[in-house]
Amino acid sequence: MKSRIEKLEKLSRQLEPVRREREMLQRLALNYSNQFLDEQAAAPAYTPYEKEMVNALLDDDIPEEGVPPEDVVKIFGDNVVPPGLNLTSGRHFGYIPGGGLSSSAVGDYLAAVTNRYAGVYSSSPGAVALETRMVNWLAELFGYPKTSGGYLASGGSHANLTAIVTARDSKQLKAVDFPKAVVYLTAQTHHCVARALNIAGLAECKRHYIEMDDQFRMVSEKLNEAISGDLNRGFIPWLVVASAGSTDAGAIDPIADIAKVADAHKIWFHVDAAYGGFFMLTESGKRLLEGIEKSDSLVVDPHKGLFLPYGSGALLIKDSKKLAYTHRFEASYMNDTRVEAGMYSPAEISPELSKHFRAVRMWLPLKIHGVSAFRAALDEKLLLAGYLWEKLNEMDQIETGPKPQLSVVMFRWNPDEDESVNDRLNKKLHQLLLEDGRVFLSTTQIEGRFYFRAAILSARTHLGETDTLLSVLKEKAEELKKNLKYGARSYSNPS
Ligand SMILES: Cc1ncc(COP(=O)(O)O)c(C=O)c1O
């Protein structure tokens, strides 16, 4: 048996390369990363792709014997990374960008190498303390008290789900109550909230959509009326979700007013600040988010406003005991881990147990760049959005949405009098922009009308990138007009 073990050890030790081999692989990865980052200033924001070529990865051979690392990094660089949206580009204006700081990637590397067990204090007290420090820093930023708590999640969808489940338990809703339970939100609320309700077993729960003003913000008086009306009809109002930066329009609901209504009716007040939350670091953001400290829970995404790589969300709950109650568990093999730590372990207050050592990707950039660099970048993005909105207003045939409250600018191109023709032309223009690839914009429908959205939140978006967006937009609209013989109305059915 011993000789067999020794034989296997020889083979299994391939998994622990010696320093020279490690350095070779690290050098390969570093060379690739630095080349990739150096190219970003000129790299496309979007690369059109053939599905068949991308899906060939499904047949990628997983070899019985290892292959040279150069070959593997080449597949990654040639086939995996290029197709589709380049989320690292400063000319990525779609959805909600962030960019991904290279310093954060180094944090991830250190986290993975040391592989600390970030879920449990007794195993990795340093890792848990670091995550708790990040959560406490967020709590201080948003004016939450010392009794608050939370954890670093994979993103806003995950964090919103946990907030909803905690609110459900805190309000002691039982399955029998669900058909009468009511959640208040708006048509601008991110879809992950409705999905979280479904996942949380609350699919039957009534969703009461509250009217918005002309800037897509919830009207708090209407919320009050809706709650009173529902109470009179025997329903159970239990949760209101405000957006602090809606994805479509960047709208911020009147947080302080909603807090008063929620408090008066004793319903849970949750703020989805996944996109807008980090603007709290700026003076104007602080004013816009006034009252956020009155919420019972909030979600903020470091992979948006702190420019971290994807996979970084955060949940804060004002009363951390509620989070612990929802995530309570019994497991004999975990009894040794119950130590008096002076802080919760993430495994006690979140759905994860063996958890990614996520704090390092946030802590390292905050430490080495300092908060002032993030504040400046966020102020810059707010100003860039105002600049873009003004420039778009100066352009012929461009209709802009409301003046941006944060950093999302909505607009559409109206070269014709016929709305449906314009809708089709805007879609065609979007297609041309995708084929060109210098800039990436995503689109949305507001009350049935097509809009482009330019979301400015990549760390790499500056004045130059914003000007490129404007010039590419002009160029492609002109090209489309020419191709469609604009003026002769021959574009009325573009295909
Ligand atoms: C306002 C808002 N909430 C929630 C989410 C979902 O967050 P994630 O993509 O991190 O799951 C997003 C994503 O863009 C968002 O903008």
Short mmCIF file of C-alpha atoms and ligand atoms in Angstrom, two decimals:
data_model
loop_
_atom_site.label_atom_id
_atom_site.label_comp_id
_atom_site.label_asym_id
_atom_site.label_seq_id
_atom_site.Cartn_x
_atom_site.Cartn_y
_atom_site.Cartn_z
CA MET A 1 0.00 0.00 0.00
CA LYS A 2 2.81 2.38 0.98
CA SER A 3 4.52 2.10 -2.39
CA ARG A 4 1.24 2.75 -4.16
CA ILE A 5 0.73 5.87 -2.02
CA GLU A 6 4.25 7.04 -2.86
CA LYS A 7 3.57 6.51 -6.55
CA LEU A 8 0.37 8.54 -6.32
CA GLU A 9 2.15 11.24 -4.34
CA LYS A 10 4.64 11.65 -7.15
CA LEU A 11 1.77 12.19 -9.57
CA SER A 12 -0.32 14.37 -7.30
CA ARG A 13 2.65 16.64 -6.59
CA GLN A 14 2.22 17.95 -10.14
CA LEU A 15 -0.54 20.05 -8.58
CA GLU A 16 2.03 21.87 -6.43
CA PRO A 17 4.50 23.39 -8.89
CA VAL A 18 7.90 24.38 -7.54
CA ARG A 19 8.87 28.02 -7.41
CA ARG A 20 10.47 28.08 -10.89
CA GLU A 21 7.32 26.60 -12.46
CA ARG A 22 5.08 28.90 -10.45
CA GLU A 23 7.03 31.92 -11.57
CA MET A 24 6.79 30.84 -15.18
CA LEU A 25 3.00 30.58 -15.01
CA GLN A 26 2.74 33.82 -13.06
CA ARG A 27 4.90 35.57 -15.66
CA LEU A 28 2.67 34.28 -18.43
CA ALA A 29 -0.42 35.55 -16.67
CA LEU A 30 1.23 38.87 -15.79
CA ASN A 31 2.45 39.43 -19.35
CA TYR A 32 -0.99 38.67 -20.68
CA SER A 33 -2.68 40.96 -18.10
CA ASN A 34 -0.34 43.88 -18.69
CA GLN A 35 -0.65 43.59 -22.45
CA PHE A 36 -4.44 43.42 -22.08
CA LEU A 37 -4.54 46.50 -19.84
CA ASP A 38 -2.13 48.47 -22.05
CA GLU A 39 -4.35 47.80 -25.06
CA GLN A 40 -7.54 49.00 -23.40
CA ALA A 41 -7.18 52.62 -24.53
CA ALA A 42 -7.61 51.47 -28.13
CA ALA A 43 -9.38 48.11 -27.76
CA PRO A 44 -12.95 47.76 -29.00
CA ALA A 45 -15.72 48.20 -26.46
CA TYR A 46 -17.64 45.51 -28.30
CA THR A 47 -16.53 42.70 -30.60
CA PRO A 48 -19.21 41.11 -32.76
CA TYR A 49 -19.00 37.31 -32.76
CA GLU A 50 -20.17 34.19 -34.52
CA LYS A 51 -22.03 32.01 -32.06
CA GLU A 52 -20.60 28.84 -33.61
CA MET A 53 -17.04 30.04 -33.01
CA VAL A 54 -17.67 30.94 -29.39
CA ASN A 55 -19.59 27.75 -28.72
CA ALA A 56 -16.68 25.71 -29.98
CA LEU A 57 -15.43 26.24 -26.41
CA LEU A 58 -18.05 23.70 -25.40
CA ASP A 59 -15.87 21.12 -27.13
CA ASP A 60 -12.66 22.39 -25.55
CA ASP A 61 -10.65 19.34 -24.63
CA ILE A 62 -10.11 18.77 -20.92
CA PRO A 63 -6.94 16.69 -21.24
CA GLU A 64 -5.99 13.67 -19.20
CA GLU A 65 -2.37 14.87 -19.27
CA GLY A 66 -1.55 18.55 -18.87
CA VAL A 67 -0.67 20.78 -21.84
CA PRO A 68 1.85 23.68 -21.93
CA PRO A 69 0.57 26.73 -20.01
CA GLU A 70 1.34 29.01 -23.01
CA ASP A 71 -1.28 27.11 -25.02
CA VAL A 72 -3.85 27.49 -22.30
CA VAL A 73 -3.29 31.24 -21.81
CA LYS A 74 -3.50 31.59 -25.61
CA ILE A 75 -6.94 29.94 -25.73
CA PHE A 76 -8.04 32.29 -22.95
CA GLY A 77 -6.71 35.38 -24.73
CA ASP A 78 -7.80 34.44 -28.25
CA ASN A 79 -11.11 32.67 -27.74
CA VAL A 80 -12.55 33.38 -24.32
CA VAL A 81 -12.01 37.08 -23.68
CA PRO A 82 -12.54 38.89 -27.02
CA PRO A 83 -16.12 38.13 -28.14
CA GLY A 84 -18.92 40.41 -27.01
CA LEU A 85 -18.85 43.29 -24.60
CA ASN A 86 -15.51 44.50 -23.30
CA LEU A 87 -16.45 45.36 -19.73
CA THR A 88 -12.95 46.66 -19.06
CA SER A 89 -13.23 49.36 -21.72
CA GLY A 90 -13.75 53.01 -20.81
CA ARG A 91 -16.01 53.22 -23.87
CA HIS A 92 -18.42 50.72 -22.32
CA PHE A 93 -21.49 52.81 -21.53
CA GLY A 94 -23.99 49.95 -21.35
CA TYR A 95 -25.97 48.50 -18.45
CA ILE A 96 -24.02 49.60 -15.35
CA PRO A 97 -20.26 49.52 -15.95
CA GLY A 98 -17.54 49.53 -13.32
CA GLY A 99 -14.44 48.62 -15.21
CA GLY A 100 -12.56 46.35 -12.86
CA LEU A 101 -9.54 47.89 -11.13
CA SER A 102 -6.27 46.09 -11.76
CA SER A 103 -5.34 46.60 -8.09
CA SER A 104 -8.46 44.67 -7.13
CA ALA A 105 -7.36 41.79 -9.37
CA VAL A 106 -4.14 41.63 -7.35
CA GLY A 107 -6.28 41.49 -4.20
CA ASP A 108 -8.15 38.52 -5.69
CA TYR A 109 -4.90 36.82 -6.49
CA LEU A 110 -3.66 37.19 -2.92
CA ALA A 111 -7.02 36.00 -1.61
CA ALA A 112 -6.92 32.90 -3.80
CA VAL A 113 -3.29 32.05 -3.03
CA THR A 114 -3.79 32.29 0.72
CA ASN A 115 -7.25 30.68 0.43
CA ARG A 116 -8.47 31.86 3.82
CA TYR A 117 -11.82 30.56 4.94
CA ALA A 118 -13.70 33.83 4.89
CA GLY A 119 -16.93 32.35 6.23
CA VAL A 120 -15.83 31.35 9.71
CA TYR A 121 -13.96 33.37 12.36
CA SER A 122 -12.51 30.43 14.27
CA SER A 123 -10.78 29.23 11.09
CA SER A 124 -9.66 32.51 9.57
CA PRO A 125 -10.18 35.33 12.05
CA GLY A 126 -8.15 37.75 9.92
CA ALA A 127 -10.29 37.14 6.86
CA VAL A 128 -13.53 37.54 8.79
CA ALA A 129 -12.25 40.66 10.56
CA LEU A 130 -11.29 42.16 7.18
CA GLU A 131 -14.73 41.49 5.71
CA THR A 132 -16.35 42.89 8.86
CA ARG A 133 -14.16 45.98 8.54
CA MET A 134 -15.37 46.48 4.97
CA VAL A 135 -18.99 46.08 6.06
CA ASN A 136 -18.47 48.48 8.99
CA TRP A 137 -16.87 51.01 6.65
CA LEU A 138 -19.97 50.78 4.46
CA ALA A 139 -22.20 51.12 7.52
CA GLU A 140 -20.33 54.30 8.54
CA LEU A 141 -20.62 55.64 4.99
CA PHE A 142 -24.39 55.18 4.96
CA GLY A 143 -24.96 56.36 8.54
CA TYR A 144 -26.02 52.96 9.88
CA PRO A 145 -25.61 52.36 13.63
CA LYS A 146 -23.14 49.99 15.33
CA THR A 147 -25.93 47.42 15.74
CA SER A 148 -26.05 47.02 11.97
CA GLY A 149 -24.36 44.23 10.07
CA GLY A 150 -24.04 42.67 6.69
CA TYR A 151 -21.77 40.81 4.36
CA LEU A 152 -20.04 40.96 1.03
CA ALA A 153 -22.14 39.16 -1.56
CA SER A 154 -21.54 38.17 -5.16
CA GLY A 155 -23.62 41.10 -6.39
CA GLY A 156 -26.79 43.13 -6.04
CA SER A 157 -29.17 40.32 -7.02
CA HIS A 158 -27.83 38.05 -4.29
CA ALA A 159 -27.82 40.85 -1.69
CA ASN A 160 -31.36 41.98 -2.57
CA LEU A 161 -32.57 38.40 -2.18
CA THR A 162 -31.09 38.13 1.30
CA ALA A 163 -32.56 41.48 2.29
CA ILE A 164 -36.02 40.35 1.19
CA VAL A 165 -35.80 37.05 3.02
CA THR A 166 -34.67 38.87 6.18
CA ALA A 167 -37.51 41.38 5.86
CA ARG A 168 -40.00 38.52 5.37
CA ASP A 169 -38.82 36.81 8.57
CA SER A 170 -38.66 40.05 10.52
CA LYS A 171 -42.26 40.80 9.60
CA GLN A 172 -43.10 37.22 10.63
CA LEU A 173 -44.88 36.52 7.37
CA LYS A 174 -45.99 32.93 7.10
CA ALA A 175 -47.01 31.10 3.94
CA VAL A 176 -50.67 31.58 4.82
CA ASP A 177 -50.15 35.38 4.70
CA PHE A 178 -48.40 35.51 1.34
CA PRO A 179 -51.44 36.04 -0.91
CA LYS A 180 -52.41 39.06 1.19
CA ALA A 181 -48.91 40.47 1.64
CA VAL A 182 -48.05 43.58 -0.39
CA VAL A 183 -44.71 44.93 -1.60
CA TYR A 184 -44.44 48.52 -2.88
CA LEU A 185 -42.10 49.36 -5.72
CA THR A 186 -42.08 51.21 -9.06
CA ALA A 187 -41.78 50.24 -12.70
CA GLN A 188 -38.12 51.35 -12.38
CA THR A 189 -37.28 48.85 -9.61
CA HIS A 190 -34.60 46.44 -10.79
CA HIS A 191 -36.06 43.12 -11.97
CA CYS A 192 -33.94 41.20 -9.47
CA VAL A 193 -36.30 42.38 -6.71
CA ALA A 194 -39.35 40.74 -8.29
CA ARG A 195 -37.24 37.68 -8.98
CA ALA A 196 -36.01 37.62 -5.38
CA LEU A 197 -39.64 37.65 -4.21
CA ASN A 198 -40.33 34.63 -6.38
CA ILE A 199 -37.24 32.80 -5.15
CA ALA A 200 -38.15 33.66 -1.56
CA GLY A 201 -41.41 31.77 -1.98
CA LEU A 202 -43.35 35.03 -2.27
CA ALA A 203 -44.56 34.69 -5.85
CA GLU A 204 -48.16 35.09 -4.70
CA CYS A 205 -47.35 38.27 -2.81
CA LYS A 206 -49.01 41.32 -4.39
CA ARG A 207 -46.69 43.86 -6.05
CA HIS A 208 -48.15 47.33 -5.88
CA TYR A 209 -46.46 49.58 -8.45
CA ILE A 210 -46.47 53.18 -7.28
CA GLU A 211 -46.81 56.10 -9.66
CA MET A 212 -43.62 57.95 -10.60
CA ASP A 213 -43.04 61.64 -11.34
CA ASP A 214 -41.66 62.87 -14.67
CA GLN A 215 -38.15 61.97 -13.50
CA PHE A 216 -39.05 58.34 -12.81
CA ARG A 217 -39.09 58.77 -9.02
CA MET A 218 -41.65 57.18 -6.74
CA VAL A 219 -44.31 59.67 -5.57
CA SER A 220 -44.32 59.21 -1.81
CA GLU A 221 -47.86 60.60 -1.37
CA LYS A 222 -49.10 57.90 -3.74
CA LEU A 223 -47.22 55.33 -1.70
CA ASN A 224 -48.99 56.51 1.43
CA GLU A 225 -52.37 56.35 -0.31
CA ALA A 226 -51.62 52.89 -1.66
CA ILE A 227 -50.68 51.51 1.75
CA SER A 228 -53.76 53.00 3.43
CA GLY A 229 -56.00 51.64 0.67
CA ASP A 230 -54.47 48.17 0.91
CA LEU A 231 -54.85 48.16 4.71
CA ASN A 232 -58.52 49.08 4.36
CA ARG A 233 -59.00 46.19 1.96
CA GLY A 234 -57.48 43.74 4.44
CA PHE A 235 -54.09 43.34 2.79
CA ILE A 236 -50.78 43.17 4.69
CA PRO A 237 -48.35 45.88 3.58
CA TRP A 238 -44.88 44.71 4.68
CA LEU A 239 -42.13 45.99 2.38
CA VAL A 240 -41.30 49.06 0.33
CA VAL A 241 -38.32 49.03 -2.02
CA ALA A 242 -36.82 52.34 -3.08
CA SER A 243 -34.22 52.68 -5.82
CA ALA A 244 -31.16 54.80 -5.14
CA GLY A 245 -30.19 54.99 -8.75
CA SER A 246 -32.51 53.01 -11.00
CA THR A 247 -30.77 51.07 -13.73
CA ASP A 248 -32.77 52.44 -16.65
CA ALA A 249 -32.80 56.10 -15.78
CA GLY A 250 -30.50 56.54 -12.79
CA ALA A 251 -33.48 57.87 -10.83
CA ILE A 252 -33.34 58.24 -7.05
CA ASP A 253 -36.61 57.79 -5.22
CA PRO A 254 -37.32 60.36 -2.47
CA ILE A 255 -35.69 58.30 0.23
CA ALA A 256 -36.37 60.53 3.25
CA ASP A 257 -40.07 60.87 2.36
CA ILE A 258 -40.47 57.16 1.75
CA ALA A 259 -38.76 56.47 5.09
CA LYS A 260 -41.43 58.56 6.85
CA VAL A 261 -44.24 56.69 5.13
CA ALA A 262 -42.66 53.31 5.90
CA ASP A 263 -42.15 54.30 9.51
CA ALA A 264 -45.73 55.55 9.90
CA HIS A 265 -47.07 52.21 8.67
CA LYS A 266 -44.35 50.11 10.32
CA ILE A 267 -43.30 48.40 7.14
CA TRP A 268 -39.76 47.32 6.20
CA PHE A 269 -37.91 49.93 4.16
CA HIS A 270 -35.31 48.54 1.78
CA VAL A 271 -33.13 50.65 -0.52
CA ASP A 272 -31.62 49.14 -3.63
CA ALA A 273 -28.54 51.35 -3.95
CA ALA A 274 -26.65 48.74 -6.00
CA TYR A 275 -25.89 51.31 -8.67
CA GLY A 276 -26.11 54.70 -6.91
CA GLY A 277 -24.90 53.91 -3.40
CA PHE A 278 -21.23 54.80 -3.73
CA PHE A 279 -22.08 58.31 -4.88
CA MET A 280 -22.52 58.74 -1.13
CA LEU A 281 -18.76 59.36 -1.17
CA THR A 282 -19.40 62.65 -2.99
CA GLU A 283 -21.00 65.81 -1.57
CA SER A 284 -23.73 65.97 -4.21
CA GLY A 285 -24.41 62.24 -3.87
CA LYS A 286 -24.83 62.65 -0.11
CA ARG A 287 -27.51 65.27 -0.71
CA LEU A 288 -29.27 63.10 -3.28
CA LEU A 289 -29.25 60.06 -0.99
CA GLU A 290 -30.41 61.97 2.07
CA GLY A 291 -32.41 59.78 4.44
CA ILE A 292 -30.77 56.51 3.37
CA GLU A 293 -29.69 55.95 6.99
CA LYS A 294 -33.37 55.61 7.89
CA SER A 295 -33.78 52.43 5.82
CA ASP A 296 -33.94 48.99 7.43
CA SER A 297 -31.66 47.48 4.82
CA LEU A 298 -29.69 48.50 1.77
CA VAL A 299 -27.72 46.96 -1.04
CA VAL A 300 -24.69 48.50 -2.69
CA ASP A 301 -22.46 47.02 -5.40
CA PRO A 302 -18.70 47.60 -5.15
CA HIS A 303 -18.46 46.16 -8.68
CA LYS A 304 -20.30 49.24 -9.83
CA GLY A 305 -19.41 52.39 -7.86
CA LEU A 306 -16.07 51.17 -6.47
CA PHE A 307 -15.04 49.85 -9.91
CA LEU A 308 -14.16 46.37 -8.60
CA PRO A 309 -14.32 43.33 -10.88
CA TYR A 310 -17.68 41.60 -11.12
CA GLY A 311 -18.72 39.42 -8.23
CA SER A 312 -18.81 42.18 -5.57
CA GLY A 313 -22.04 43.18 -3.87
CA ALA A 314 -22.84 44.13 -0.29
CA LEU A 315 -25.83 43.95 2.01
CA LEU A 316 -26.36 46.05 5.12
CA ILE A 317 -29.14 45.37 7.63
CA LYS A 318 -29.77 47.88 10.36
CA ASP A 319 -30.39 45.25 13.01
CA SER A 320 -27.82 42.52 12.42
CA LYS A 321 -29.66 40.16 14.77
CA LYS A 322 -32.38 39.87 12.15
CA LEU A 323 -29.86 38.73 9.57
CA ALA A 324 -28.53 36.16 12.04
CA TYR A 325 -32.04 34.92 12.80
CA THR A 326 -32.80 34.33 9.12
CA HIS A 327 -29.53 32.45 8.61
CA ARG A 328 -29.61 30.40 11.83
CA PHE A 329 -28.42 26.81 11.48
CA GLU A 330 -27.61 23.69 13.45
CA ALA A 331 -24.74 21.42 12.42
CA SER A 332 -22.87 19.22 14.88
CA TYR A 333 -19.67 19.38 12.90
CA MET A 334 -19.71 23.17 13.19
CA ASN A 335 -19.96 23.25 17.00
CA ASP A 336 -16.23 23.99 17.40
CA THR A 337 -16.61 27.10 15.28
CA ARG A 338 -18.96 28.81 17.75
CA VAL A 339 -16.49 31.15 19.43
CA GLU A 340 -16.98 34.48 21.12
CA ALA A 341 -15.45 36.59 18.36
CA GLY A 342 -16.98 39.99 18.97
CA MET A 343 -18.38 39.90 15.44
CA TYR A 344 -20.55 37.66 13.34
CA SER A 345 -18.91 35.26 10.93
CA PRO A 346 -20.30 35.69 7.40
CA ALA A 347 -21.47 32.06 7.58
CA GLU A 348 -23.80 33.03 10.45
CA ILE A 349 -25.44 35.91 8.59
CA SER A 350 -25.47 34.89 4.93
CA PRO A 351 -26.34 31.86 2.81
CA GLU A 352 -22.68 30.98 2.11
CA LEU A 353 -20.41 28.76 4.19
CA SER A 354 -17.17 28.17 2.29
CA LYS A 355 -16.94 31.69 1.06
CA HIS A 356 -14.71 33.57 -1.36
CA PHE A 357 -12.21 35.77 0.49
CA ARG A 358 -13.94 38.71 -1.14
CA ALA A 359 -12.82 41.44 1.22
CA VAL A 360 -9.28 41.60 -0.19
CA ARG A 361 -10.43 42.76 -3.64
CA MET A 362 -12.13 45.73 -1.93
CA TRP A 363 -9.69 46.41 0.89
CA LEU A 364 -6.51 46.46 -1.17
CA PRO A 365 -7.66 49.15 -3.67
CA LEU A 366 -9.18 51.26 -0.88
CA LYS A 367 -5.92 51.09 1.06
CA ILE A 368 -3.50 51.74 -1.76
CA HIS A 369 -5.45 54.36 -3.73
CA GLY A 370 -7.17 55.98 -0.74
CA VAL A 371 -10.83 57.02 -0.60
CA SER A 372 -10.09 60.42 -2.19
CA ALA A 373 -9.26 58.77 -5.53
CA PHE A 374 -12.65 57.03 -5.55
CA ARG A 375 -14.41 60.24 -4.54
CA ALA A 376 -12.72 62.12 -7.40
CA ALA A 377 -13.61 59.39 -9.90
CA LEU A 378 -17.26 59.43 -8.82
CA ASP A 379 -17.45 63.22 -8.97
CA GLU A 380 -15.88 63.02 -12.42
CA LYS A 381 -18.55 60.53 -13.60
CA LEU A 382 -21.36 62.77 -12.33
CA LEU A 383 -19.93 65.74 -14.22
CA LEU A 384 -19.31 63.67 -17.35
CA ALA A 385 -22.96 62.62 -17.37
CA GLY A 386 -24.03 66.29 -17.16
CA TYR A 387 -21.57 67.13 -19.94
CA LEU A 388 -22.85 64.34 -22.18
CA TRP A 389 -26.47 65.35 -21.57
CA GLU A 390 -25.71 68.96 -22.55
CA LYS A 391 -23.81 67.93 -25.69
CA LEU A 392 -26.63 65.60 -26.72
CA ASN A 393 -29.10 68.44 -26.25
CA GLU A 394 -27.06 70.51 -28.70
CA MET A 395 -27.33 67.80 -31.35
CA ASP A 396 -30.00 67.89 -34.06
CA GLN A 397 -32.80 65.39 -33.82
CA ILE A 398 -31.68 64.01 -30.46
CA GLU A 399 -34.27 63.88 -27.71
CA THR A 400 -32.81 63.50 -24.25
CA GLY A 401 -34.44 62.06 -21.15
CA PRO A 402 -34.48 64.01 -17.88
CA LYS A 403 -31.30 65.75 -16.74
CA PRO A 404 -29.29 62.93 -15.14
CA GLN A 405 -29.68 62.69 -11.37
CA LEU A 406 -26.60 60.46 -11.27
CA SER A 407 -24.64 59.17 -14.26
CA VAL A 408 -27.19 57.60 -16.63
CA VAL A 409 -28.14 59.63 -19.70
CA MET A 410 -31.18 58.54 -21.71
CA PHE A 411 -31.70 59.68 -25.28
CA ARG A 412 -33.20 58.74 -28.61
CA TRP A 413 -32.76 59.86 -32.19
CA ASN A 414 -35.84 61.37 -33.82
CA PRO A 415 -35.06 62.02 -37.50
CA ASP A 416 -38.67 61.39 -38.54
CA GLU A 417 -42.09 62.57 -37.44
CA ASP A 418 -43.30 59.01 -37.17
CA GLU A 419 -42.47 57.45 -33.79
CA SER A 420 -42.46 53.91 -35.11
CA VAL A 421 -40.03 54.83 -37.89
CA ASN A 422 -37.81 56.44 -35.28
CA ASP A 423 -37.97 53.33 -33.12
CA ARG A 424 -36.82 51.23 -36.04
CA LEU A 425 -34.04 53.69 -36.94
CA ASN A 426 -32.80 53.77 -33.37
CA LYS A 427 -32.61 49.98 -33.34
CA LYS A 428 -30.72 50.09 -36.64
CA LEU A 429 -28.38 52.72 -35.20
CA HIS A 430 -27.75 50.48 -32.21
CA GLN A 431 -26.90 47.63 -34.57
CA LEU A 432 -24.43 49.87 -36.44
CA LEU A 433 -22.79 50.87 -33.16
CA LEU A 434 -22.40 47.21 -32.21
CA GLU A 435 -20.85 46.36 -35.58
CA ASP A 436 -18.47 49.33 -35.24
CA GLY A 437 -17.52 48.42 -31.67
CA ARG A 438 -15.72 51.61 -30.66
CA VAL A 439 -18.42 52.37 -28.10
CA PHE A 440 -21.02 50.21 -26.42
CA LEU A 441 -24.46 51.47 -25.45
CA SER A 442 -27.36 49.42 -24.16
CA THR A 443 -30.99 50.28 -24.79
CA THR A 444 -34.29 50.19 -22.97
CA GLN A 445 -38.00 50.80 -23.44
CA ILE A 446 -39.74 53.46 -21.38
CA GLU A 447 -43.50 53.44 -21.73
CA GLY A 448 -43.11 51.54 -24.98
CA ARG A 449 -40.56 53.97 -26.46
CA PHE A 450 -37.01 52.98 -27.41
CA TYR A 451 -34.18 54.76 -25.58
CA PHE A 452 -30.43 54.52 -25.61
CA ARG A 453 -28.84 54.62 -22.20
CA ALA A 454 -25.32 55.90 -21.66
CA ALA A 455 -24.26 54.83 -18.18
CA ILE A 456 -21.02 56.50 -17.12
CA LEU A 457 -19.43 54.51 -14.35
CA SER A 458 -16.37 52.80 -15.71
CA ALA A 459 -13.20 53.84 -13.92
CA ARG A 460 -11.69 54.19 -17.40
CA THR A 461 -14.32 56.62 -18.74
CA HIS A 462 -13.03 60.17 -18.94
CA LEU A 463 -13.63 63.21 -21.16
CA GLY A 464 -11.89 61.60 -24.17
CA GLU A 465 -14.08 58.49 -24.06
CA THR A 466 -17.21 60.62 -23.67
CA ASP A 467 -16.25 62.74 -26.68
CA THR A 468 -15.62 59.55 -28.66
CA LEU A 469 -19.15 58.42 -27.82
CA LEU A 470 -20.54 61.69 -29.17
CA SER A 471 -18.48 61.59 -32.36
CA VAL A 472 -19.20 57.92 -33.11
CA LEU A 473 -22.88 58.54 -32.52
CA LYS A 474 -22.90 61.49 -34.95
CA GLU A 475 -20.89 59.55 -37.52
CA LYS A 476 -23.15 56.49 -37.42
CA ALA A 477 -26.39 58.51 -37.49
CA GLU A 478 -25.06 60.37 -40.58
CA GLU A 479 -24.05 57.09 -42.19
CA LEU A 480 -27.47 55.63 -41.54
CA LYS A 481 -29.18 58.69 -42.96
CA LYS A 482 -27.05 58.49 -46.09
CA ASN A 483 -27.58 54.76 -46.55
CA LEU A 484 -31.27 55.11 -46.11
CA LYS A 485 -31.42 58.12 -48.45
CA TYR A 486 -32.80 60.23 -45.70
CA GLY A 487 -35.20 62.87 -47.05
CA ALA A 488 -36.84 60.59 -49.60
CA ARG A 489 -38.51 58.65 -46.73
CA SER A 490 -37.18 55.50 -48.35
CA TYR A 491 -36.04 54.32 -44.90
CA SER A 492 -39.56 53.83 -43.66
CA ASN A 493 -39.04 50.11 -43.57
CA PRO A 494 -35.35 49.63 -42.89
CA SER A 495 -34.22 46.07 -42.73
C1 LIG B 1 -30.28 49.10 -9.31
C2 LIG B 1 -29.76 47.70 -9.47
N1 LIG B 1 -30.13 46.75 -8.59
C3 LIG B 1 -29.69 45.49 -8.68
C4 LIG B 1 -28.86 45.12 -9.71
C5 LIG B 1 -28.39 43.68 -9.80
O1 LIG B 1 -27.09 43.64 -9.39
P1 LIG B 1 -26.07 42.47 -9.84
O2 LIG B 1 -25.96 42.58 -11.31
O3 LIG B 1 -24.83 42.85 -9.12
O4 LIG B 1 -26.64 41.18 -9.40
C6 LIG B 1 -28.44 46.06 -10.65
C7 LIG B 1 -27.55 45.68 -11.76
O5 LIG B 1 -27.26 46.42 -12.64
C8 LIG B 1 -28.89 47.39 -10.52
O6 LIG B 1 -28.51 48.33 -11.38
#
